[in-house]
Short mmCIF file of C-alpha atoms in Angstrom, two decimals:
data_model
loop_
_atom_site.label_atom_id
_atom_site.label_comp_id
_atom_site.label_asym_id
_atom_site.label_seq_id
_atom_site.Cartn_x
_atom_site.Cartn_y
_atom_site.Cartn_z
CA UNK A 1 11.46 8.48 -2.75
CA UNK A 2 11.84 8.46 1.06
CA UNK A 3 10.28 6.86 4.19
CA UNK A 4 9.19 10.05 5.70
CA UNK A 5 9.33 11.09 9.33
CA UNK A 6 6.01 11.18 10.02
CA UNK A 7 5.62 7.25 9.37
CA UNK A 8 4.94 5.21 12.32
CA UNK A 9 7.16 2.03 12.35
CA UNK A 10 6.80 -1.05 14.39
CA UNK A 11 9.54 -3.15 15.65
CA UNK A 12 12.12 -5.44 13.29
CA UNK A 13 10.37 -3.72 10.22
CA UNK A 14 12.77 -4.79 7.01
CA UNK A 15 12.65 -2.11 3.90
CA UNK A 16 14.88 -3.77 1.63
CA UNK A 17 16.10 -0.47 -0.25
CA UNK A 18 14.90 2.26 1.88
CA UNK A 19 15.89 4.89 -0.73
CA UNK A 20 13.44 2.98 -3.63
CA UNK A 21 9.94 3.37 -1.69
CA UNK A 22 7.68 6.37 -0.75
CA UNK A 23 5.78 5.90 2.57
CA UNK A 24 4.28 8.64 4.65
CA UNK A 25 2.02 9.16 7.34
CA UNK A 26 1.03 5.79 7.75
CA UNK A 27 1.30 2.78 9.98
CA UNK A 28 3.37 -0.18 9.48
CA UNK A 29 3.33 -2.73 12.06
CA UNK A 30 6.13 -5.59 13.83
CA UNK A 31 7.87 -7.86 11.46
CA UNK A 32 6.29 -6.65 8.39
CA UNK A 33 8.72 -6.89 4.95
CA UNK A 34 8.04 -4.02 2.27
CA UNK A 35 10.17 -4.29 -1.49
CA UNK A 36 11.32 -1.88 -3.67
CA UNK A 37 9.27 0.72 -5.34
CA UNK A 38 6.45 0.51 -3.25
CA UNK A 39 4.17 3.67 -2.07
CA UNK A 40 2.53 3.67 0.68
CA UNK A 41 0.47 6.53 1.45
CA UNK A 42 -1.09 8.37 4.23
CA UNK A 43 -3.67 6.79 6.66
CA UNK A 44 -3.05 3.40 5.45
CA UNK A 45 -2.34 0.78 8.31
CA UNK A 46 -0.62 -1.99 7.81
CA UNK A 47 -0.43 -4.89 10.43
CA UNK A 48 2.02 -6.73 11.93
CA UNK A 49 3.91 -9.81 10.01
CA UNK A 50 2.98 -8.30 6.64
CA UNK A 51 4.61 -8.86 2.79
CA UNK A 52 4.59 -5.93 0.54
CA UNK A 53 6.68 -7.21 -2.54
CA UNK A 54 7.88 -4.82 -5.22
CA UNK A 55 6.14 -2.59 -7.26
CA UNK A 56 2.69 -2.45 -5.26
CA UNK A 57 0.54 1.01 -4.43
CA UNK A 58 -1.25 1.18 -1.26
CA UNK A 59 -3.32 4.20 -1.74
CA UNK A 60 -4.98 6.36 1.51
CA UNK A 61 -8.15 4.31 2.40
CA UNK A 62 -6.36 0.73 2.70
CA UNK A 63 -6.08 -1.09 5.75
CA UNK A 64 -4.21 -4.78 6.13
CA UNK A 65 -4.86 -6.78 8.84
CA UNK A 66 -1.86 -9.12 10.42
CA UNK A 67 0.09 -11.44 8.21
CA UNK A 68 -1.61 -10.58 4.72
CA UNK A 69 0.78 -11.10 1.93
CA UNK A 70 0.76 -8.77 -1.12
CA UNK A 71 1.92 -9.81 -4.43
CA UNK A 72 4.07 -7.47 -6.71
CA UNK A 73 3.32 -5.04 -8.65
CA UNK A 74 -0.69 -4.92 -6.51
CA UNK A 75 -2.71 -1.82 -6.76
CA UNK A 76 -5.41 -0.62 -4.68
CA UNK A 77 -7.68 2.55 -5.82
CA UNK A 78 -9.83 4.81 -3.24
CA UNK A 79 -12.34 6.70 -5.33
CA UNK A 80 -15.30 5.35 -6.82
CA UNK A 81 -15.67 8.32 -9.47
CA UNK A 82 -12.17 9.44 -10.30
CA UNK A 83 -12.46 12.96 -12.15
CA UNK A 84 -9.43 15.23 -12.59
CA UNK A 85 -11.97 18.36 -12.23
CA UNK A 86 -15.26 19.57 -11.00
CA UNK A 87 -18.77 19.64 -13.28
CA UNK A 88 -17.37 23.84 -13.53
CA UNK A 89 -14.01 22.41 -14.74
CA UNK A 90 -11.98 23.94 -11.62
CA UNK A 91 -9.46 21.47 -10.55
CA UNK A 92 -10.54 18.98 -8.02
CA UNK A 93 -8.76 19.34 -3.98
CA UNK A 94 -8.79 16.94 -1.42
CA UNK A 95 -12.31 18.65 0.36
CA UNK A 96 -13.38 17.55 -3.33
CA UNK A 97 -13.49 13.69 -2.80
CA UNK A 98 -13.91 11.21 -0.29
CA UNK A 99 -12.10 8.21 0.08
CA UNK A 100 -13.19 4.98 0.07
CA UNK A 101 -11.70 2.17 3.07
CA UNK A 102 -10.71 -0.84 1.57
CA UNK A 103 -9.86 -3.94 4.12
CA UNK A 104 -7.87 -7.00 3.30
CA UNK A 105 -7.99 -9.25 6.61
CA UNK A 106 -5.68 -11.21 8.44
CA UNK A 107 -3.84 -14.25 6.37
CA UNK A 108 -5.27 -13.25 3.26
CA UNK A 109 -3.37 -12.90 0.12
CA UNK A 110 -3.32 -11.11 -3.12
CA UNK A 111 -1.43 -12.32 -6.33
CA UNK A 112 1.11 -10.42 -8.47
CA UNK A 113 -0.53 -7.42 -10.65
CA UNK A 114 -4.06 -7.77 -8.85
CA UNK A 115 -6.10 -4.57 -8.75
CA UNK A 116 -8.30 -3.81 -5.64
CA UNK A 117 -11.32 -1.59 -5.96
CA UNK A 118 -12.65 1.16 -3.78
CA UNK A 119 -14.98 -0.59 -0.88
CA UNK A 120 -13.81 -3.80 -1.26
CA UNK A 121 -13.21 -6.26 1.95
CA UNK A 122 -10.53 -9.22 0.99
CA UNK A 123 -12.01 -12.28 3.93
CA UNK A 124 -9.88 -13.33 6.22
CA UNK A 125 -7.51 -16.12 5.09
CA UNK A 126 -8.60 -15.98 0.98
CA UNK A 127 -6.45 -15.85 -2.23
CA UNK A 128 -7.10 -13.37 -4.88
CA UNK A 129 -5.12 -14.74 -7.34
CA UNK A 130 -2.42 -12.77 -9.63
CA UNK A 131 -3.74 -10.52 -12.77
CA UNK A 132 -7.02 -10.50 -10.76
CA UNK A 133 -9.66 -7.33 -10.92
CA UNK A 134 -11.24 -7.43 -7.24
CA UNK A 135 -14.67 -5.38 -7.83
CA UNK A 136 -16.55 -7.04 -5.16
CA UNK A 137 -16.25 -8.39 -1.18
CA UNK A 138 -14.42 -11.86 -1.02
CA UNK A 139 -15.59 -14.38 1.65
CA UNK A 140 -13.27 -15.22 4.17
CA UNK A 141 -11.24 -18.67 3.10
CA UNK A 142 -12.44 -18.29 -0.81
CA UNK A 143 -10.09 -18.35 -3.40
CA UNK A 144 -10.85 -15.77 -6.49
CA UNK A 145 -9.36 -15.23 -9.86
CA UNK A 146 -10.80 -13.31 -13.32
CA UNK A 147 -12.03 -10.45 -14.14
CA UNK A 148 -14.03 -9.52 -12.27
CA UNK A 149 -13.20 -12.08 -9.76
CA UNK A 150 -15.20 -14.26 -9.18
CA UNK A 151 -14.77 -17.76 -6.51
CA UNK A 152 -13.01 -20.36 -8.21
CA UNK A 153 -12.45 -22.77 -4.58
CA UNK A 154 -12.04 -22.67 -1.18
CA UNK A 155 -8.51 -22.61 1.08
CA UNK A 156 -9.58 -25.34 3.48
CA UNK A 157 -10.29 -27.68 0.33
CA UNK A 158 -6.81 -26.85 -1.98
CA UNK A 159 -5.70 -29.96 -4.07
CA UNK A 160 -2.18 -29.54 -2.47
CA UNK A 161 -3.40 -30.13 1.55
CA UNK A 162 -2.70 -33.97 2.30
CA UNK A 163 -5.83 -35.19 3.71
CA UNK A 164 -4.90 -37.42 6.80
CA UNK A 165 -4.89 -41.13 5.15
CA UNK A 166 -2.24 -39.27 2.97
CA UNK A 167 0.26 -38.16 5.46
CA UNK A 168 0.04 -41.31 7.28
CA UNK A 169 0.62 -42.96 4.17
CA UNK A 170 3.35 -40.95 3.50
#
């Protein structure tokens, strides 16, 4: 499973075992971190400052903004209706299908084992949280979970932020 030739890496890129991922022909940009056994295939851009932990499939059609974070074991699809042949039952090509762009934005994140479907936009700065089923656009700064996911909160209001009387407190 190589990083081919034809894959466009940005500067201080760390592939943690080079020989235990498959990317090529796509974009990875500064900074970004990619585990073990991940696939990355052609067309998909990734952005600068990015975390692809083990395990996760970035199919053609994906596109990650700066600093998203991707959970292990993550899987995006590209096709809407998936068939292995035509209505004539000839095998299906490439000029058979059309891929479908999926965008996760910049600071967003996406839990261990979520699946992302075709068409999909992940908002800027939300949380789809792990074990997730993504079948729908998430608003930027919402936090989703389920399946489907649906919003279960909102970043800028997490439990875990100290408001200000509490850090001054502190």
């Amino acid at each position: 499973m190589p990083v081919s030739n034809d894959v466009k890496l940005g500067n201080n890129v760390k592939i943690f075992h080079p020989n235990l991922v498959n990317l090529y022909t796509c974009v990875i940009g500064d900074d970004t971190k990619i585990g073990a056994f991940v696939e990355i295939q052609k067309n998909v851009i990734v952005g600068s400052r990015c975390k692809i932990s083990s395990h996760s499939f970035l199919c053609e059609g994906v596109i990650l903004e700066d600093e998203v974070f991707i959970g292990h074991g993550v899987m995006f699809t590209n096709d809407l209706y998936p068939r292995a042949a035509n209505e004539d039952g000839s095998l299906k090509t490439d000029d058979d299908w059309h891929v479908v762009e999926t965008k996760v934005k910049r600071c967003a994140a996406i839990g261990s084992n979520a699946t992302i479907l075709p068409g999909v936009i992940v908002g800027e700065k939300a949380i789809v949280g792990a074990g997730s089923v993504v079948t729908k656009n998430v608003p930027d700064y919402a936090i989703v979970a389920g399946v489907p996911a649906h919003v279960v909160g909102d970043v800028r209001y997490r439990s875990d932020k100290k408001l200000p009387d509490e850090i001054s407190a502190s």
